[in-house]
């Protein structure tokens, strides 16, 4: 699964220099955090629908090292930057929709037959 996410990252970053070791660590961290938000206990349950979000958020986190994600910037007297606090926040509606759907494991819902 992480290799599939790595392929998506590589495709989206074609032509850019990227430290694969750093990106691997970042993408694993993003994957772990998405699992927590989705209520998934292990990576084997990670839905393929979220591979793209994991790749996109990993790239944003990687580029943040180079100032992507600046929310505001000021140069009056002192130069300062403010970054978006939570890279995954913009995907919260997708996470909520997934948690509220029948795609979540049977331990989360009661089904009457």
Tab-separated table of N, CA and C in Angstrom:
chain	number	residue	atom	x	y	z
A	1	UNK	N	0.809	-1.184	0.000
A	1	UNK	CA	0.000	0.000	0.000
A	1	UNK	C	0.860	1.258	0.000
A	2	UNK	N	1.859	1.342	0.862
A	2	UNK	CA	2.700	2.536	0.901
A	2	UNK	C	3.452	2.680	-0.416
A	3	UNK	N	3.731	1.553	-1.083
A	3	UNK	CA	4.404	1.635	-2.384
A	3	UNK	C	3.474	2.235	-3.436
A	4	UNK	N	2.176	1.959	-3.329
A	4	UNK	CA	1.199	2.553	-4.247
A	4	UNK	C	1.117	4.068	-4.022
A	5	UNK	N	1.157	4.467	-2.774
A	5	UNK	CA	1.135	5.898	-2.445
A	5	UNK	C	2.430	6.546	-2.952
A	6	UNK	N	3.554	5.857	-2.797
A	6	UNK	CA	4.842	6.376	-3.283
A	6	UNK	C	4.815	6.575	-4.795
A	7	UNK	N	4.166	5.680	-5.523
A	7	UNK	CA	4.044	5.834	-6.986
A	7	UNK	C	3.251	7.079	-7.334
A	8	UNK	N	2.175	7.313	-6.592
A	8	UNK	CA	1.360	8.506	-6.835
A	8	UNK	C	2.142	9.779	-6.532
A	9	UNK	N	2.926	9.743	-5.457
A	9	UNK	CA	3.755	10.898	-5.101
A	9	UNK	C	4.767	11.159	-6.203
A	10	UNK	N	5.422	10.117	-6.649
A	10	UNK	CA	6.432	10.248	-7.693
A	10	UNK	C	5.823	10.820	-8.976
A	11	UNK	N	4.648	10.357	-9.336
A	11	UNK	CA	3.963	10.851	-10.526
A	11	UNK	C	3.638	12.336	-10.398
A	12	UNK	N	3.176	12.741	-9.244
A	12	UNK	CA	2.784	14.138	-9.039
A	12	UNK	C	3.981	15.066	-8.919
A	13	UNK	N	5.133	14.523	-8.545
A	13	UNK	CA	6.324	15.356	-8.358
A	13	UNK	C	7.326	15.178	-9.502
A	14	UNK	N	6.873	14.713	-10.644
A	14	UNK	CA	7.744	14.515	-11.793
A	14	UNK	C	8.528	15.788	-12.086
A	15	UNK	N	9.839	15.631	-12.180
A	15	UNK	CA	10.702	16.775	-12.472
A	15	UNK	C	11.197	17.516	-11.248
A	16	UNK	N	10.668	17.199	-10.079
A	16	UNK	CA	11.116	17.859	-8.851
A	16	UNK	C	12.118	16.972	-8.123
A	17	UNK	N	13.060	17.590	-7.464
A	17	UNK	CA	13.978	16.839	-6.623
A	17	UNK	C	13.258	16.476	-5.340
A	18	UNK	N	13.455	15.238	-4.911
A	18	UNK	CA	12.769	14.783	-3.706
A	18	UNK	C	13.653	13.779	-2.978
A	19	UNK	N	13.850	13.995	-1.704
A	19	UNK	CA	14.582	13.040	-0.870
A	19	UNK	C	13.613	11.912	-0.544
A	20	UNK	N	13.831	10.747	-1.146
A	20	UNK	CA	12.889	9.631	-1.009
A	20	UNK	C	12.776	9.129	0.429
A	21	UNK	N	13.873	9.182	1.180
A	21	UNK	CA	13.830	8.723	2.570
A	21	UNK	C	12.946	9.645	3.405
A	22	UNK	N	13.109	10.946	3.229
A	22	UNK	CA	12.304	11.915	3.968
A	22	UNK	C	10.841	11.790	3.543
A	23	UNK	N	10.603	11.691	2.223
A	23	UNK	CA	9.230	11.564	1.739
A	23	UNK	C	8.591	10.278	2.243
A	24	UNK	N	9.350	9.206	2.322
A	24	UNK	CA	8.825	7.944	2.849
A	24	UNK	C	8.380	8.084	4.296
A	25	UNK	N	9.167	8.765	5.085
A	25	UNK	CA	8.813	8.987	6.494
A	25	UNK	C	7.581	9.878	6.611
A	26	UNK	N	7.546	10.931	5.818
A	26	UNK	CA	6.400	11.840	5.854
A	26	UNK	C	5.134	11.118	5.430
A	27	UNK	N	5.188	10.348	4.336
A	27	UNK	CA	3.988	9.665	3.846
A	27	UNK	C	3.509	8.604	4.839
A	28	UNK	N	4.425	7.953	5.536
A	28	UNK	CA	4.024	6.987	6.558
A	28	UNK	C	3.323	7.698	7.716
A	29	UNK	N	3.827	8.864	8.095
A	29	UNK	CA	3.205	9.643	9.163
A	29	UNK	C	1.809	10.110	8.748
A	30	UNK	N	1.683	10.588	7.514
A	30	UNK	CA	0.376	11.026	7.013
A	30	UNK	C	-0.584	9.832	6.985
A	31	UNK	N	-0.122	8.699	6.501
A	31	UNK	CA	-0.942	7.485	6.471
A	31	UNK	C	-1.419	7.114	7.870
A	32	UNK	N	-0.509	7.147	8.835
A	32	UNK	CA	-0.863	6.835	10.221
A	32	UNK	C	-1.940	7.790	10.747
A	33	UNK	N	-1.785	9.074	10.447
A	33	UNK	CA	-2.747	10.068	10.937
A	33	UNK	C	-4.111	9.919	10.270
A	34	UNK	N	-4.111	9.550	8.988
A	34	UNK	CA	-5.393	9.319	8.310
A	34	UNK	C	-6.074	8.095	8.918
A	35	UNK	N	-5.308	7.060	9.209
A	35	UNK	CA	-5.876	5.866	9.850
A	35	UNK	C	-6.553	6.238	11.167
A	36	UNK	N	-5.906	7.079	11.941
A	36	UNK	CA	-6.476	7.511	13.220
A	36	UNK	C	-7.783	8.267	12.984
A	37	UNK	N	-7.787	9.177	12.020
A	37	UNK	CA	-8.997	9.969	11.750
A	37	UNK	C	-10.143	9.118	11.206
A	38	UNK	N	-9.803	8.059	10.478
A	38	UNK	CA	-10.842	7.188	9.923
A	38	UNK	C	-11.292	6.121	10.911
A	39	UNK	N	-10.583	5.989	12.017
A	39	UNK	CA	-10.923	4.963	12.995
A	39	UNK	C	-10.474	3.582	12.554
A	40	UNK	N	-9.385	3.535	11.798
A	40	UNK	CA	-8.846	2.274	11.284
A	40	UNK	C	-7.710	1.845	12.203
A	41	UNK	N	-7.731	0.592	12.612
A	41	UNK	CA	-6.733	0.125	13.575
A	41	UNK	C	-5.420	-0.319	12.936
A	42	UNK	N	-5.433	-0.659	11.653
A	42	UNK	CA	-4.182	-1.032	11.006
A	42	UNK	C	-4.218	-0.687	9.523
A	43	UNK	N	-3.029	-0.639	8.922
A	43	UNK	CA	-2.898	-0.232	7.530
A	43	UNK	C	-3.609	-1.159	6.556
A	44	UNK	N	-3.790	-2.406	6.918
A	44	UNK	CA	-4.418	-3.366	6.011
A	44	UNK	C	-5.865	-2.991	5.707
A	45	UNK	N	-6.484	-2.233	6.602
A	45	UNK	CA	-7.856	-1.794	6.411
A	45	UNK	C	-7.940	-0.463	5.661
A	46	UNK	N	-6.794	0.154	5.372
A	46	UNK	CA	-6.771	1.473	4.750
A	46	UNK	C	-7.414	1.414	3.365
A	47	UNK	N	-8.468	2.212	3.135
A	47	UNK	CA	-9.178	2.166	1.856
A	47	UNK	C	-8.385	2.822	0.724
A	48	UNK	N	-8.365	2.182	-0.421
A	48	UNK	CA	-7.661	2.708	-1.592
A	48	UNK	C	-8.185	4.077	-2.000
A	49	UNK	N	-9.430	4.382	-1.636
A	49	UNK	CA	-10.015	5.691	-1.950
A	49	UNK	C	-9.201	6.842	-1.369
A	50	UNK	N	-8.431	6.569	-0.324
A	50	UNK	CA	-7.690	7.625	0.352
A	50	UNK	C	-6.207	7.659	-0.039
A	51	UNK	N	-5.785	6.836	-0.996
A	51	UNK	CA	-4.395	6.877	-1.449
A	51	UNK	C	-4.050	8.263	-1.998
A	52	UNK	N	-4.968	8.832	-2.782
A	52	UNK	CA	-4.725	10.153	-3.367
A	52	UNK	C	-4.591	11.239	-2.319
A	53	UNK	N	-5.450	11.197	-1.316
A	53	UNK	CA	-5.371	12.182	-0.235
A	53	UNK	C	-4.056	12.022	0.520
A	54	UNK	N	-3.663	10.789	0.763
A	54	UNK	CA	-2.401	10.542	1.465
A	54	UNK	C	-1.231	11.088	0.644
A	55	UNK	N	-1.238	10.853	-0.666
A	55	UNK	CA	-0.164	11.358	-1.527
A	55	UNK	C	-0.150	12.886	-1.534
A	56	UNK	N	-1.308	13.484	-1.714
A	56	UNK	CA	-1.411	14.943	-1.770
A	56	UNK	C	-0.962	15.588	-0.466
A	57	UNK	N	-1.431	15.072	0.647
A	57	UNK	CA	-1.053	15.633	1.952
A	57	UNK	C	0.432	15.416	2.232
A	58	UNK	N	0.983	14.295	1.782
A	58	UNK	CA	2.416	14.026	1.971
A	58	UNK	C	3.250	15.042	1.200
A	59	UNK	N	2.839	15.339	-0.020
A	59	UNK	CA	3.565	16.331	-0.825
A	59	UNK	C	3.486	17.701	-0.160
A	60	UNK	N	2.319	18.068	0.349
A	60	UNK	CA	2.178	19.352	1.037
A	60	UNK	C	3.086	19.414	2.265
A	61	UNK	N	3.130	18.337	3.024
A	61	UNK	CA	3.986	18.303	4.214
A	61	UNK	C	5.460	18.379	3.816
A	62	UNK	N	5.821	17.696	2.744
A	62	UNK	CA	7.208	17.730	2.266
A	62	UNK	C	7.580	19.146	1.814
A	63	UNK	N	6.709	19.744	1.038
A	63	UNK	CA	6.986	21.087	0.526
A	63	UNK	C	6.926	22.147	1.623
A	64	UNK	N	6.237	21.856	2.694
A	64	UNK	CA	6.169	22.802	3.813
A	64	UNK	C	7.571	23.126	4.313
A	65	UNK	N	8.446	22.169	4.142
A	65	UNK	CA	9.837	22.412	4.517
A	65	UNK	C	10.398	23.588	3.724
A	66	UNK	N	9.789	23.877	2.585
A	66	UNK	CA	10.236	24.965	1.720
A	66	UNK	C	9.154	26.039	1.605
A	67	UNK	N	8.393	26.213	2.660
A	67	UNK	CA	7.432	27.292	2.825
A	67	UNK	C	6.102	27.124	2.101
A	68	UNK	N	5.781	25.952	1.537
A	68	UNK	CA	4.432	25.783	1.013
A	68	UNK	C	3.496	25.612	2.192
A	69	UNK	N	2.352	26.168	2.106
A	69	UNK	CA	1.386	26.077	3.188
A	69	UNK	C	1.369	27.316	4.058
A	70	UNK	N	2.055	28.365	3.599
A	70	UNK	CA	2.040	29.605	4.358
A	70	UNK	C	0.627	30.174	4.330
A	71	UNK	N	0.101	30.432	5.488
A	71	UNK	CA	-1.242	30.983	5.597
A	71	UNK	C	-1.191	32.509	5.534
A	72	UNK	N	-0.171	33.086	6.149
A	72	UNK	CA	0.010	34.539	6.091
A	72	UNK	C	1.496	34.836	6.217
A	73	UNK	N	1.844	36.027	5.741
A	73	UNK	CA	3.244	36.432	5.763
A	73	UNK	C	3.300	37.926	6.039
A	74	UNK	N	4.254	38.334	6.826
A	74	UNK	CA	4.378	39.743	7.167
A	74	UNK	C	5.851	40.149	7.100
A	75	UNK	N	6.102	41.331	6.567
A	75	UNK	CA	7.474	41.821	6.476
A	75	UNK	C	7.614	43.213	7.074
A	76	UNK	N	6.685	43.569	7.940
A	76	UNK	CA	6.757	44.890	8.575
A	76	UNK	C	7.661	44.816	9.794
A	77	UNK	N	8.860	45.319	9.654
A	77	UNK	CA	9.808	45.296	10.761
A	77	UNK	C	10.472	43.948	10.918
A	78	UNK	N	9.673	42.923	11.140
A	78	UNK	CA	10.186	41.563	11.332
A	78	UNK	C	9.471	40.651	10.344
A	79	UNK	N	10.239	39.836	9.678
A	79	UNK	CA	9.656	38.890	8.725
A	79	UNK	C	9.093	37.705	9.494
A	80	UNK	N	7.812	37.383	9.255
A	80	UNK	CA	7.218	36.238	9.945
A	80	UNK	C	6.268	35.498	9.016
A	81	UNK	N	6.145	34.205	9.235
A	81	UNK	CA	5.263	33.341	8.457
A	81	UNK	C	4.333	32.605	9.405
A	82	UNK	N	3.128	32.334	8.944
A	82	UNK	CA	2.188	31.509	9.679
A	82	UNK	C	1.758	30.377	8.755
A	83	UNK	N	1.913	29.145	9.204
A	83	UNK	CA	1.568	27.985	8.395
A	83	UNK	C	0.203	27.442	8.780
A	84	UNK	N	-0.409	26.744	7.844
A	84	UNK	CA	-1.639	26.025	8.123
A	84	UNK	C	-1.309	25.010	9.206
A	85	UNK	N	-2.098	24.993	10.280
A	85	UNK	CA	-1.799	24.126	11.410
A	85	UNK	C	-1.973	22.644	11.105
A	86	UNK	N	-2.981	22.315	10.336
A	86	UNK	CA	-3.355	20.920	10.145
A	86	UNK	C	-3.549	20.635	8.661
A	87	UNK	N	-2.585	19.994	8.052
A	87	UNK	CA	-2.635	19.706	6.621
A	87	UNK	C	-3.854	18.858	6.267
A	88	UNK	N	-4.256	17.974	7.144
A	88	UNK	CA	-5.373	17.070	6.853
A	88	UNK	C	-6.746	17.700	7.092
A	89	UNK	N	-6.788	18.877	7.676
A	89	UNK	CA	-8.065	19.513	7.996
A	89	UNK	C	-8.941	19.729	6.767
A	90	UNK	N	-8.338	20.069	5.627
A	90	UNK	CA	-9.147	20.324	4.431
A	90	UNK	C	-9.835	19.067	3.903
A	91	UNK	N	-9.426	17.899	4.374
A	91	UNK	CA	-10.037	16.637	3.943
A	91	UNK	C	-11.042	16.103	4.971
A	92	UNK	N	-11.323	16.883	5.991
A	92	UNK	CA	-12.188	16.409	7.074
A	92	UNK	C	-13.564	15.983	6.584
A	93	UNK	N	-14.095	16.659	5.578
A	93	UNK	CA	-15.415	16.259	5.077
A	93	UNK	C	-15.375	14.866	4.465
A	94	UNK	N	-14.276	14.518	3.781
A	94	UNK	CA	-14.131	13.168	3.235
A	94	UNK	C	-13.999	12.135	4.352
A	95	UNK	N	-13.231	12.475	5.380
A	95	UNK	CA	-13.065	11.551	6.501
A	95	UNK	C	-14.396	11.313	7.209
A	96	UNK	N	-15.146	12.395	7.416
A	96	UNK	CA	-16.449	12.288	8.076
A	96	UNK	C	-17.410	11.455	7.241
A	97	UNK	N	-17.437	11.701	5.947
A	97	UNK	CA	-18.325	10.927	5.065
A	97	UNK	C	-17.980	9.441	5.113
A	98	UNK	N	-16.690	9.131	5.139
A	98	UNK	CA	-16.278	7.732	5.211
A	98	UNK	C	-16.686	7.110	6.552
A	99	UNK	N	-16.426	7.831	7.638
A	99	UNK	CA	-16.781	7.302	8.959
A	99	UNK	C	-18.277	7.069	9.086
A	100	UNK	N	-19.076	7.903	8.423
A	100	UNK	CA	-20.529	7.784	8.501
A	100	UNK	C	-21.123	6.822	7.484
A	101	UNK	N	-20.292	6.273	6.622
A	101	UNK	CA	-20.797	5.373	5.583
A	101	UNK	C	-20.781	3.925	6.063
A	102	UNK	N	-21.357	3.061	5.262
A	102	UNK	CA	-21.350	1.625	5.568
A	102	UNK	C	-20.023	0.978	5.225
A	103	UNK	N	-19.058	1.744	4.704
A	103	UNK	CA	-17.748	1.199	4.358
A	103	UNK	C	-16.896	0.924	5.582
A	104	UNK	N	-17.248	1.535	6.686
A	104	UNK	CA	-16.490	1.342	7.922
A	104	UNK	C	-16.794	-0.045	8.457
A	105	UNK	N	-15.816	-0.647	9.091
A	105	UNK	CA	-15.947	-2.014	9.585
A	105	UNK	C	-17.207	-2.267	10.379
A	106	UNK	N	-17.645	-3.491	10.384
A	106	UNK	CA	-18.902	-3.860	11.035
A	106	UNK	C	-18.886	-3.603	12.533
A	107	UNK	N	-17.705	-3.452	13.106
A	107	UNK	CA	-17.641	-3.164	14.545
A	107	UNK	C	-18.155	-1.760	14.858
A	108	UNK	N	-18.258	-0.904	13.839
A	108	UNK	CA	-18.708	0.461	14.057
A	108	UNK	C	-20.219	0.613	13.919
A	109	UNK	N	-20.891	-0.360	13.301
A	109	UNK	CA	-22.316	-0.233	13.028
A	109	UNK	C	-23.053	-1.520	13.382
A	110	UNK	N	-24.317	-1.350	13.692
A	110	UNK	CA	-25.177	-2.497	13.946
A	110	UNK	C	-26.088	-2.636	12.729
A	111	UNK	N	-26.120	-3.822	12.144
A	111	UNK	CA	-26.957	-4.071	10.975
A	111	UNK	C	-28.006	-5.104	11.354
A	112	UNK	N	-29.252	-4.773	11.051
A	112	UNK	CA	-30.343	-5.707	11.290
A	112	UNK	C	-30.716	-6.360	9.969
A	113	UNK	N	-30.807	-7.667	9.996
A	113	UNK	CA	-31.157	-8.398	8.769
A	113	UNK	C	-32.597	-8.832	8.793
